[in-house]
mmCIF file of C-alpha atoms and ligand atoms in Angstrom:
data_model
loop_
_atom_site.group_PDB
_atom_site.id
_atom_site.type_symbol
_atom_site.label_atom_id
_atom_site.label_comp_id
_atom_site.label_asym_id
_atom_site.label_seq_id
_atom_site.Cartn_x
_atom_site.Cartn_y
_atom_site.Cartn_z
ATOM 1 C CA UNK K 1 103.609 90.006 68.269
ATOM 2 C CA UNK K 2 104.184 91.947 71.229
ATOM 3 C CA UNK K 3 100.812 94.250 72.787
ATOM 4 C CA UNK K 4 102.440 96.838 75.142
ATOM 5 C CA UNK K 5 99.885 98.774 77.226
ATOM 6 C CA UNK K 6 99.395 100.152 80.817
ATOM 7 C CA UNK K 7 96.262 100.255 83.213
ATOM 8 C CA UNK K 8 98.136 103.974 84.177
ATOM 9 C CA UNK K 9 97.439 105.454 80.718
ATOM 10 C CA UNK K 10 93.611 105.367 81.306
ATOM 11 C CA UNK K 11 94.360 107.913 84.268
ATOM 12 C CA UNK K 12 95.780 110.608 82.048
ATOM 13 C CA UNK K 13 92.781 112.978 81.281
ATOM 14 C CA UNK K 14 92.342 116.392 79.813
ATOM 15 C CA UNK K 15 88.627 117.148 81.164
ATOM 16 C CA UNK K 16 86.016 116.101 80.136
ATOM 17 C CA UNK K 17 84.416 115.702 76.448
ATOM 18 C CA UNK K 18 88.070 116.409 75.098
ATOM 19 C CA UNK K 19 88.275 113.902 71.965
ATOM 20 C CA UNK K 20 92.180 112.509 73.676
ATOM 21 C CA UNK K 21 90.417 110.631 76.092
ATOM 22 C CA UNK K 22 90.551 107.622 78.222
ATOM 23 C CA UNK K 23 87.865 105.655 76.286
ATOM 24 C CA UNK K 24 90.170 105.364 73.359
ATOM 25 C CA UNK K 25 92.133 102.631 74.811
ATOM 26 C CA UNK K 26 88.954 100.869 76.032
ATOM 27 C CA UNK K 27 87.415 100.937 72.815
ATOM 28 C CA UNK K 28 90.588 99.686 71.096
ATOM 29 C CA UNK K 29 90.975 96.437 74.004
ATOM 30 C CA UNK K 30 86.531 96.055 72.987
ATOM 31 C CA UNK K 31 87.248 96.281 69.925
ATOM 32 C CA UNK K 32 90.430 93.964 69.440
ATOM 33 C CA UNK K 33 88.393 91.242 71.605
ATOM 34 C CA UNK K 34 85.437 91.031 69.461
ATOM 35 C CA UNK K 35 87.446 90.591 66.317
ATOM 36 C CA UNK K 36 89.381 87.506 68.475
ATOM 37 C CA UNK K 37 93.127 89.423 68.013
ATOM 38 C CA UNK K 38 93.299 89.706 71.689
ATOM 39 C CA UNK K 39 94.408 86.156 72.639
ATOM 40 C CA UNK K 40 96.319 86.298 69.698
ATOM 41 C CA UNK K 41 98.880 88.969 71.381
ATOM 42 C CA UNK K 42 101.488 88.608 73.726
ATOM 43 C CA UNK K 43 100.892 90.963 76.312
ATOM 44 C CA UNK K 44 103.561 93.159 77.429
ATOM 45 C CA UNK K 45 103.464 95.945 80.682
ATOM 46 C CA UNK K 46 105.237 99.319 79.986
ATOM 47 C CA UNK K 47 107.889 100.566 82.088
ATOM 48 C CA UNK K 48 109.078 104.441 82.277
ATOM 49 C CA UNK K 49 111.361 105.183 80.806
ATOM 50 C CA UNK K 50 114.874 106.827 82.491
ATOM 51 C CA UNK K 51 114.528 110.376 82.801
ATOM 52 C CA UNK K 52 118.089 110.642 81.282
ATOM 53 C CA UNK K 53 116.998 109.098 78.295
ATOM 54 C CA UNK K 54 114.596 111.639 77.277
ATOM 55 C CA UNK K 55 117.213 113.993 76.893
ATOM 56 C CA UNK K 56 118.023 112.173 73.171
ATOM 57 C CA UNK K 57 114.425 113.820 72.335
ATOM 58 C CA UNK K 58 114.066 116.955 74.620
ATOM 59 C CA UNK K 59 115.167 120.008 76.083
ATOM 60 C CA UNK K 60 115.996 119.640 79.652
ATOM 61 C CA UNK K 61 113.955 122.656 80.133
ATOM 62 C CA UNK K 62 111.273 121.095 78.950
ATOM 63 C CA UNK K 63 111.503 117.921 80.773
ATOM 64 C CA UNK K 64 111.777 120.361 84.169
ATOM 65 C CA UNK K 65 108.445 122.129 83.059
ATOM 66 C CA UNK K 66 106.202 118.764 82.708
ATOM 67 C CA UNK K 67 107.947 117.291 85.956
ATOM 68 C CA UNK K 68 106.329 120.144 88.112
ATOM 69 C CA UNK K 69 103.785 118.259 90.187
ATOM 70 C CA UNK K 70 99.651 119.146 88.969
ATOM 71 C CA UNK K 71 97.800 119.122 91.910
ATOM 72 C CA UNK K 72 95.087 116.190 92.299
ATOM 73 C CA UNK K 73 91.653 117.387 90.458
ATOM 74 C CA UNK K 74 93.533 120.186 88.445
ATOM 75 C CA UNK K 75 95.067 120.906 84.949
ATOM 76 C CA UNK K 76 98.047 122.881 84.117
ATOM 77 C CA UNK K 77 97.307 124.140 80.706
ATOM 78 C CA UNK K 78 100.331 123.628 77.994
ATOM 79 C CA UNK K 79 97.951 125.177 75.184
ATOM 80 C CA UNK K 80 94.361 125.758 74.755
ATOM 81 C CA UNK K 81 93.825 121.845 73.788
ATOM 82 C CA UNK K 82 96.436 120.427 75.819
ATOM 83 C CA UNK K 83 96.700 119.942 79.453
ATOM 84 C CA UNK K 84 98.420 117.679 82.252
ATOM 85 C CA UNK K 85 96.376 116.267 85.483
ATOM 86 C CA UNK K 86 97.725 114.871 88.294
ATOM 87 C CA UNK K 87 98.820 111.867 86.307
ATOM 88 C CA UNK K 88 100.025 112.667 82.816
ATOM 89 C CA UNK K 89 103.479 112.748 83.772
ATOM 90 C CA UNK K 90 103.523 109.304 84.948
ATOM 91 C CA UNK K 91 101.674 108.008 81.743
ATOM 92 C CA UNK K 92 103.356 109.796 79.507
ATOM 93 C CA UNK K 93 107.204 108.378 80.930
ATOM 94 C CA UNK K 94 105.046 105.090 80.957
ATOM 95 C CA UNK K 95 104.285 105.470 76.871
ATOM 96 C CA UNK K 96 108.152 106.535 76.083
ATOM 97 C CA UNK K 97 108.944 103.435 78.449
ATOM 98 C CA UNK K 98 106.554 101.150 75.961
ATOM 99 C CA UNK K 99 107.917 102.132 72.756
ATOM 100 C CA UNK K 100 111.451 102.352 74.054
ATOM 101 C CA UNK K 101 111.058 98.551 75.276
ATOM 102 C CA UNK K 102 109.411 97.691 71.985
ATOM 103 C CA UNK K 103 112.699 98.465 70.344
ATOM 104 C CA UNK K 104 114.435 96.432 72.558
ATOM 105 C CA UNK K 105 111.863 93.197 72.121
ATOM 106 C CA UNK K 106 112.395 93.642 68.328
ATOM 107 C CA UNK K 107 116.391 94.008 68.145
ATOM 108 C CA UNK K 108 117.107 91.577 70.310
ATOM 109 C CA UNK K 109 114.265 89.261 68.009
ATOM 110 C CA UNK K 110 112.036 88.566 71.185
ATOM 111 C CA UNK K 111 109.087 89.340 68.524
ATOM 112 C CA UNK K 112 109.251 91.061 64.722
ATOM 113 C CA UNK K 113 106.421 93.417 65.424
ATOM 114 C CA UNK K 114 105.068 95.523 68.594
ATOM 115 C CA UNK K 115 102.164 97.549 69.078
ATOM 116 C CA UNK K 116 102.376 99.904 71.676
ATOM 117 C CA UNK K 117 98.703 101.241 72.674
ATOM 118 C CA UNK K 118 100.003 104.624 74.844
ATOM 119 C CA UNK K 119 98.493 107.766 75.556
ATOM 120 C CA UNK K 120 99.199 110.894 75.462
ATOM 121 C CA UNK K 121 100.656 110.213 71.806
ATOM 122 C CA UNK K 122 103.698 111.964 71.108
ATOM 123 C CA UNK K 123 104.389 113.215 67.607
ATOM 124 C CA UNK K 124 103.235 116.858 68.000
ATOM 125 C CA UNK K 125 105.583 117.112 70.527
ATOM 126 C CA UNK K 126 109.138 119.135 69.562
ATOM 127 C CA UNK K 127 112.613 119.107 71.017
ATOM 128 C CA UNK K 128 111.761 122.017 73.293
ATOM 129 C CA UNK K 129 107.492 122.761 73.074
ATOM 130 C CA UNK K 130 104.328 120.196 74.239
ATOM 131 C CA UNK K 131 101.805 120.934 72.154
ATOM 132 C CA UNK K 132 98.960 118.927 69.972
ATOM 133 C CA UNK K 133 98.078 116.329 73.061
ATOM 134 C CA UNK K 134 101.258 115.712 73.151
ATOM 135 C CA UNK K 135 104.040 116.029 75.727
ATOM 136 C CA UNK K 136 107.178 114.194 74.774
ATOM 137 C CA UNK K 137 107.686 112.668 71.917
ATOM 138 C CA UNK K 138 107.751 108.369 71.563
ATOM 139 C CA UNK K 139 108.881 107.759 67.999
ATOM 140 C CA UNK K 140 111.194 110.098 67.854
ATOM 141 C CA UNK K 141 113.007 109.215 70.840
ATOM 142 C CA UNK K 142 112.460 105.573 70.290
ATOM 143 C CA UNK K 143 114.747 106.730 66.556
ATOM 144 C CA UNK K 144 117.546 108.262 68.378
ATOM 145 C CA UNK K 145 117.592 105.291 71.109
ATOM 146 C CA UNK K 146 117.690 102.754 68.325
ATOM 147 C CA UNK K 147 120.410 104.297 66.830
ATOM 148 C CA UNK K 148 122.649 105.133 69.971
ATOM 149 C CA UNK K 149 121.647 101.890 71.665
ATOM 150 C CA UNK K 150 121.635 99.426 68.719
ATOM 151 C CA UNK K 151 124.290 101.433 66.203
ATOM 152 C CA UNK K 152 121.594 101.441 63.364
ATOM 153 C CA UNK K 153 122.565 103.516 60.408
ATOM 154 C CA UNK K 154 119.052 103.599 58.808
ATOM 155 C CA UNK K 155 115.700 103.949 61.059
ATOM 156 C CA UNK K 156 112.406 104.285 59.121
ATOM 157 C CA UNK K 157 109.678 106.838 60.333
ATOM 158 C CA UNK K 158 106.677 105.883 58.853
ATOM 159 C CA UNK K 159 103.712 109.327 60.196
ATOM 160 C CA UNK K 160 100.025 108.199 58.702
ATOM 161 C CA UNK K 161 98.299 110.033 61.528
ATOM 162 C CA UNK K 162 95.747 112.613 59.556
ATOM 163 C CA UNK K 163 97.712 115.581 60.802
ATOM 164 C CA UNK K 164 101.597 116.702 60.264
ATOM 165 C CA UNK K 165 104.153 114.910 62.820
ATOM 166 C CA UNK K 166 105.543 118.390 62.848
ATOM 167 C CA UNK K 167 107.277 117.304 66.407
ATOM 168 C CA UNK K 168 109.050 114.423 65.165
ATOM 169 C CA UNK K 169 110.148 116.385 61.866
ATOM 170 C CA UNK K 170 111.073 118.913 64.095
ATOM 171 C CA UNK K 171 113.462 116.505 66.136
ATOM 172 C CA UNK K 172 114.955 114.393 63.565
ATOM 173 C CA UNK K 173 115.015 116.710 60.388
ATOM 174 C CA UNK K 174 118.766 116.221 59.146
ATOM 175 C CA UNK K 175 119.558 114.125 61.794
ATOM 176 C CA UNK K 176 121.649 111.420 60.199
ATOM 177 C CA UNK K 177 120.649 107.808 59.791
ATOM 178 C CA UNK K 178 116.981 109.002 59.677
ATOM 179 C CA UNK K 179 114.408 108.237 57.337
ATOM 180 C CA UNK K 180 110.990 109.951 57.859
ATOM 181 C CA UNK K 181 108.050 109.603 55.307
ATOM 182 C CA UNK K 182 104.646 110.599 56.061
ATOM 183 C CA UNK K 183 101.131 111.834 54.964
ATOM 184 C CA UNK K 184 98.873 114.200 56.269
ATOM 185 C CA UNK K 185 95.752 116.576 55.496
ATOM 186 C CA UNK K 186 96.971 120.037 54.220
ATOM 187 C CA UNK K 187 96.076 123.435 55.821
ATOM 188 C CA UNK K 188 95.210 121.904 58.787
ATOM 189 C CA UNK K 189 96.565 121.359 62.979
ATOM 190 C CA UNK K 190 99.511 122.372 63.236
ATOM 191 C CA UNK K 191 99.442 123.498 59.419
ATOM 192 C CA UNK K 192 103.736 122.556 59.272
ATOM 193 C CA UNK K 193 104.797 120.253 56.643
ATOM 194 C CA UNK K 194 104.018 121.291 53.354
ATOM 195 C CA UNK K 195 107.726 122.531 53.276
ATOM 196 C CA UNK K 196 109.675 119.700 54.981
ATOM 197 C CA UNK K 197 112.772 121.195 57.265
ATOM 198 C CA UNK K 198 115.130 118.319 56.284
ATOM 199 C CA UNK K 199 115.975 116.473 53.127
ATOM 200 C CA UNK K 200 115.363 113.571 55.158
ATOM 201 C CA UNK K 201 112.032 113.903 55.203
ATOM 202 C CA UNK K 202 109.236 113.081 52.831
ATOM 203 C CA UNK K 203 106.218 114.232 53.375
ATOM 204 C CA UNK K 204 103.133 113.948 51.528
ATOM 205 C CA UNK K 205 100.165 116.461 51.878
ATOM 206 C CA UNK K 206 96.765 115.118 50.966
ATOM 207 C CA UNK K 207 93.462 117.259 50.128
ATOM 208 C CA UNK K 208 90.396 116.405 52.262
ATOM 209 C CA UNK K 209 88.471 113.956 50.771
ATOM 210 C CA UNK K 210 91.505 111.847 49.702
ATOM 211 C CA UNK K 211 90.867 108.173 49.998
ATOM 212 C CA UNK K 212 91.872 104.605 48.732
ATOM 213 C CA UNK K 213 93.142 106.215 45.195
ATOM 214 C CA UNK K 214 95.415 108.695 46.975
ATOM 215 C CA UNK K 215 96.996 106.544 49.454
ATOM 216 C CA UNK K 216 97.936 103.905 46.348
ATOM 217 C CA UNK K 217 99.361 106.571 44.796
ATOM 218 C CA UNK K 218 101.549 108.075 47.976
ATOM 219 C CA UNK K 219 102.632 104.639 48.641
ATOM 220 C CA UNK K 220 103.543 103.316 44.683
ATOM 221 C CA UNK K 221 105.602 106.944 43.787
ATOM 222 C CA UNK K 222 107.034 108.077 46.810
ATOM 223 C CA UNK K 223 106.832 105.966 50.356
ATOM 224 C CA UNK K 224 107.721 102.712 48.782
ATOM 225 C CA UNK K 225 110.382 103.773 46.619
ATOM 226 C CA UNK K 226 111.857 106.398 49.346
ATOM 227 C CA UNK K 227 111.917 103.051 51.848
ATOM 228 C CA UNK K 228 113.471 100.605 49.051
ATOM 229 C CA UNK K 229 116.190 102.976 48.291
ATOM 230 C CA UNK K 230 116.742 103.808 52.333
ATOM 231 C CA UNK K 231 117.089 100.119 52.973
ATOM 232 C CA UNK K 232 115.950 100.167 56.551
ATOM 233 C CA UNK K 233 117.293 98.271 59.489
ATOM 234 C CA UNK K 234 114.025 98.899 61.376
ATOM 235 C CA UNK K 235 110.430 100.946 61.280
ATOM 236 C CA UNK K 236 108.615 103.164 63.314
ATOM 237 C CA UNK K 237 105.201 103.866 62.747
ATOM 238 C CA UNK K 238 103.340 106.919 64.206
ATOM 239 C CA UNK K 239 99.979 105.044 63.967
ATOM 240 C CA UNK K 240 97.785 107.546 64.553
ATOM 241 C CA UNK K 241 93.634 106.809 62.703
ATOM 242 C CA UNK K 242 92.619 110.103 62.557
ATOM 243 C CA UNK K 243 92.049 110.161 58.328
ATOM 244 C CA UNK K 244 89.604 107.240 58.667
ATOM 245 C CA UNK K 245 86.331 109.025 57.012
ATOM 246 C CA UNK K 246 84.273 108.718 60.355
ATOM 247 C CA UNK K 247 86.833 111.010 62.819
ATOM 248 C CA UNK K 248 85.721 113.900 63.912
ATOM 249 C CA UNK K 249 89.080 115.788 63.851
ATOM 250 C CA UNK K 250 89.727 116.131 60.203
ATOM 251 C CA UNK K 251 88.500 115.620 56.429
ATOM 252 C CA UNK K 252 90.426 112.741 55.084
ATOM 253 C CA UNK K 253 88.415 109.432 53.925
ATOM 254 C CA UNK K 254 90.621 106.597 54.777
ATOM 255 C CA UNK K 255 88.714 103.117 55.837
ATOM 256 C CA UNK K 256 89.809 100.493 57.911
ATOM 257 C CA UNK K 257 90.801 98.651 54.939
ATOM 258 C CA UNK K 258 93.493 101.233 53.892
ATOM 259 C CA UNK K 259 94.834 100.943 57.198
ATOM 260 C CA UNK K 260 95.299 97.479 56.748
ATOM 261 C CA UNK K 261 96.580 97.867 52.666
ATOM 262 C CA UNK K 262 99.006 100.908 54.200
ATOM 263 C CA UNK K 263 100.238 97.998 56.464
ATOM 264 C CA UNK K 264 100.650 95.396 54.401
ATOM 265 C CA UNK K 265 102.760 97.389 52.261
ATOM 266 C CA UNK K 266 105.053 98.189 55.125
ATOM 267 C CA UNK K 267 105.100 94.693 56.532
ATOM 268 C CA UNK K 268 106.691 94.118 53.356
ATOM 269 C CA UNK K 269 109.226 96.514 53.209
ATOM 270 C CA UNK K 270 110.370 95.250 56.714
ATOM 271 C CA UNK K 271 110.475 92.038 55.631
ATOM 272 C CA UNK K 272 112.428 92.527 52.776
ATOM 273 C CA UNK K 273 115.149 94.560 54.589
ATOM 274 C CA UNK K 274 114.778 93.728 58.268
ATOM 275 C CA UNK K 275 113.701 90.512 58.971
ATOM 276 C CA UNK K 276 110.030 91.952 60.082
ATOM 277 C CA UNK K 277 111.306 94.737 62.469
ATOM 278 C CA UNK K 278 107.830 97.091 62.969
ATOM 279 C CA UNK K 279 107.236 99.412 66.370
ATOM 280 C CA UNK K 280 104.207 100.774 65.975
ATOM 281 C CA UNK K 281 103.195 103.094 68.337
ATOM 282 C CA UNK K 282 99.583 104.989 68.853
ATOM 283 C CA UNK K 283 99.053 108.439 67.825
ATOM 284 C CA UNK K 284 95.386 110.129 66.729
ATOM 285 C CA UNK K 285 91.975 108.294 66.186
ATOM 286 C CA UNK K 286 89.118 109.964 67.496
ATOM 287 C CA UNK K 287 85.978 108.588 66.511
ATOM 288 C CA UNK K 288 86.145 105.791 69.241
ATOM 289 C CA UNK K 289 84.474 103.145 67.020
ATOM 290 C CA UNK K 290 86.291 103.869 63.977
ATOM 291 C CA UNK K 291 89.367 103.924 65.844
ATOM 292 C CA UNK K 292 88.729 100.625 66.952
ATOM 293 C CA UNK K 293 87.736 98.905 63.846
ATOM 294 C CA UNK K 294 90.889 100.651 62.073
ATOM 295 C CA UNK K 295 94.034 99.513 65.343
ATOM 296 C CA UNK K 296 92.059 95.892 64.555
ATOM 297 C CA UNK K 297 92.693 96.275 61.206
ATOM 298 C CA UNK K 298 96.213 97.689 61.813
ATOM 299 C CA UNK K 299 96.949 94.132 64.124
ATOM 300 C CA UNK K 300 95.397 92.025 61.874
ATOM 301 C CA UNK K 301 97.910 92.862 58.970
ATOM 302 C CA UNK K 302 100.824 92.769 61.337
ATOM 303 C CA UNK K 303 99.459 89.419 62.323
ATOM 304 C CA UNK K 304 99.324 87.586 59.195
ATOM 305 C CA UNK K 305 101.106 84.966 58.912
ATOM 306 C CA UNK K 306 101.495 84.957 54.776
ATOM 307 C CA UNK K 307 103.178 88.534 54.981
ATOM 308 C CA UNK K 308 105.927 86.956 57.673
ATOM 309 C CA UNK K 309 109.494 86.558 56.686
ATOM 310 C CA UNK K 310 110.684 83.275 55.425
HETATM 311 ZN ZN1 ZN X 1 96.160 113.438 64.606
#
């Protein structure tokens, strides 16, 4: 299983105290070696990705705005939680890179899975707007690349973050070929997705407090069956860990070990209908132990060797 990180993604910063932080990757590396998954991954160095590439995803507006260079020691403020320093644009074509080569490693069967541990995450992020911690937009890029590059006719978007993908909803509602199922807490950031904008897109609002129950129910009446029926020639999993009970950003009450049932059950599905082919990219998690505990969890599923295709 491919492990795709960067020493560069540690530089992007947003002040601080601010819960998108550089720790998160540390604690997920500490956190990964103490369970013994580290040696267990094959280690993989992102690349950015071609500016023209982005343009699948984005405006070209856009992509103008976030190349304006931040002086060093500043912040150019996208929204009141959201801002670039000197370096963000470099990480952030560094975390489109990872997930774009991550497709690549799996279609071309280098590996069946890849994690990609980026930062900034992406799925707030719309066709023309940065917003949520987000500037551009990984999985849903990494769907229309697949697609273009590989002729897929059916991409899975799996979204478990706690809060709506409204970005990648926003860029791949109707778009054809798509399939995007997801979960989220209700009523709160960015407050989208109770309505979904495409009948491509399933999404599944939780109250806070749901936990184990809920997700076995999401998963048995409408992910699963939604996925079967799609028949998917690959996945893509917004991974963000942001309903685990301990985060600070939300009310959900996932544990680690619905993270790893969540997993298992799409490990399956891939198996069954694409010979293992996961990207799994990064998203929320801010409770920097929890979030640890719950990628390791995550890795160890896609690691098992009993769920691998025959
Ligand atoms: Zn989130």
């Amino acid at each position: 299983m491919y492990f795709f990180s960067h020493p560069r993604f540690q530089d992007h910063s947003m002040g601080s105290g601010h819960p998108e932080c550089p720790e998160r990757l540390v604690a997920i590396e500490e956190a990964l070696k103490a369970k013994a998954l580290w040696p267990q991954l094959d280690h993989q160095v992102a690349k950015p990705v071609d500016m023209k590439v982005l343009e699948l995803a984005h405006t070209q507006d856009l992509l103008q705005r976030l190349a304006l260079p931040v002086p060093l020691g500043t912040y150019e403020f996208i929204d009141p939680d959201t801002c670039m320093n000197a370096q963000t644009y470099e990480a952030m074509l560094l975390a489109s890179g990872a997930v774009l080569q991550a497709v690549d490693a799996v279609m071309t069967d280098k590996t069946r899975h890849a994690f990609c541990a980026v930062r900034p995450p992406g799925h707030h992020a719309e066709r023309a707007a940065s917003m949520g911690f987000c500037f551009v937009n990984h999985i849903a890029l990494a769907a229309l690349y697949a697609r273009k590059k590989y002729k897929l006719t059916r991409v899975a978007v799996i979204d478990f973050d706690v809060h709506h993908g409204n970005g990648t909803e926003d860029i791949l509602a109707n778009e054809e070929g798509v399939l995007m199922v997801s979960s989220f807490q209700q009523d709160i950031y960015p407050g989208s997705g109770s309505k979904p904008k495409g009948e491509n897109m399933v999404n599944v609002p939780l109250r806070a407090g749901a936990g184990s129950a809920e997700i076995a129910s999401m998963l048995e009446h409408h992910w699963i069956p939604q996925l079967e029926g799609f028949e998917p020639q690959l996945l893509l999993i917004s991974a963000g860990f942001d309903a685990h009970r301990e985060d600070p950003l939300a009310g959900l009450a996932w544990t680690e070990d619905d993270y790893a049932r969540i997993t298992d059950a799409l490990v399956q599905v891939a198996n069954a209908f694409c010979t293992g082919r996961i990207v799994s990219s990064l998203e929320g998690g801010y409770c920097l132990d929890a979030l640890g505990r719950s990628v390791s969890s995550h890795i160890a599923s896609l690691l098992k060797p009993s769920l691998r295709a025959a």
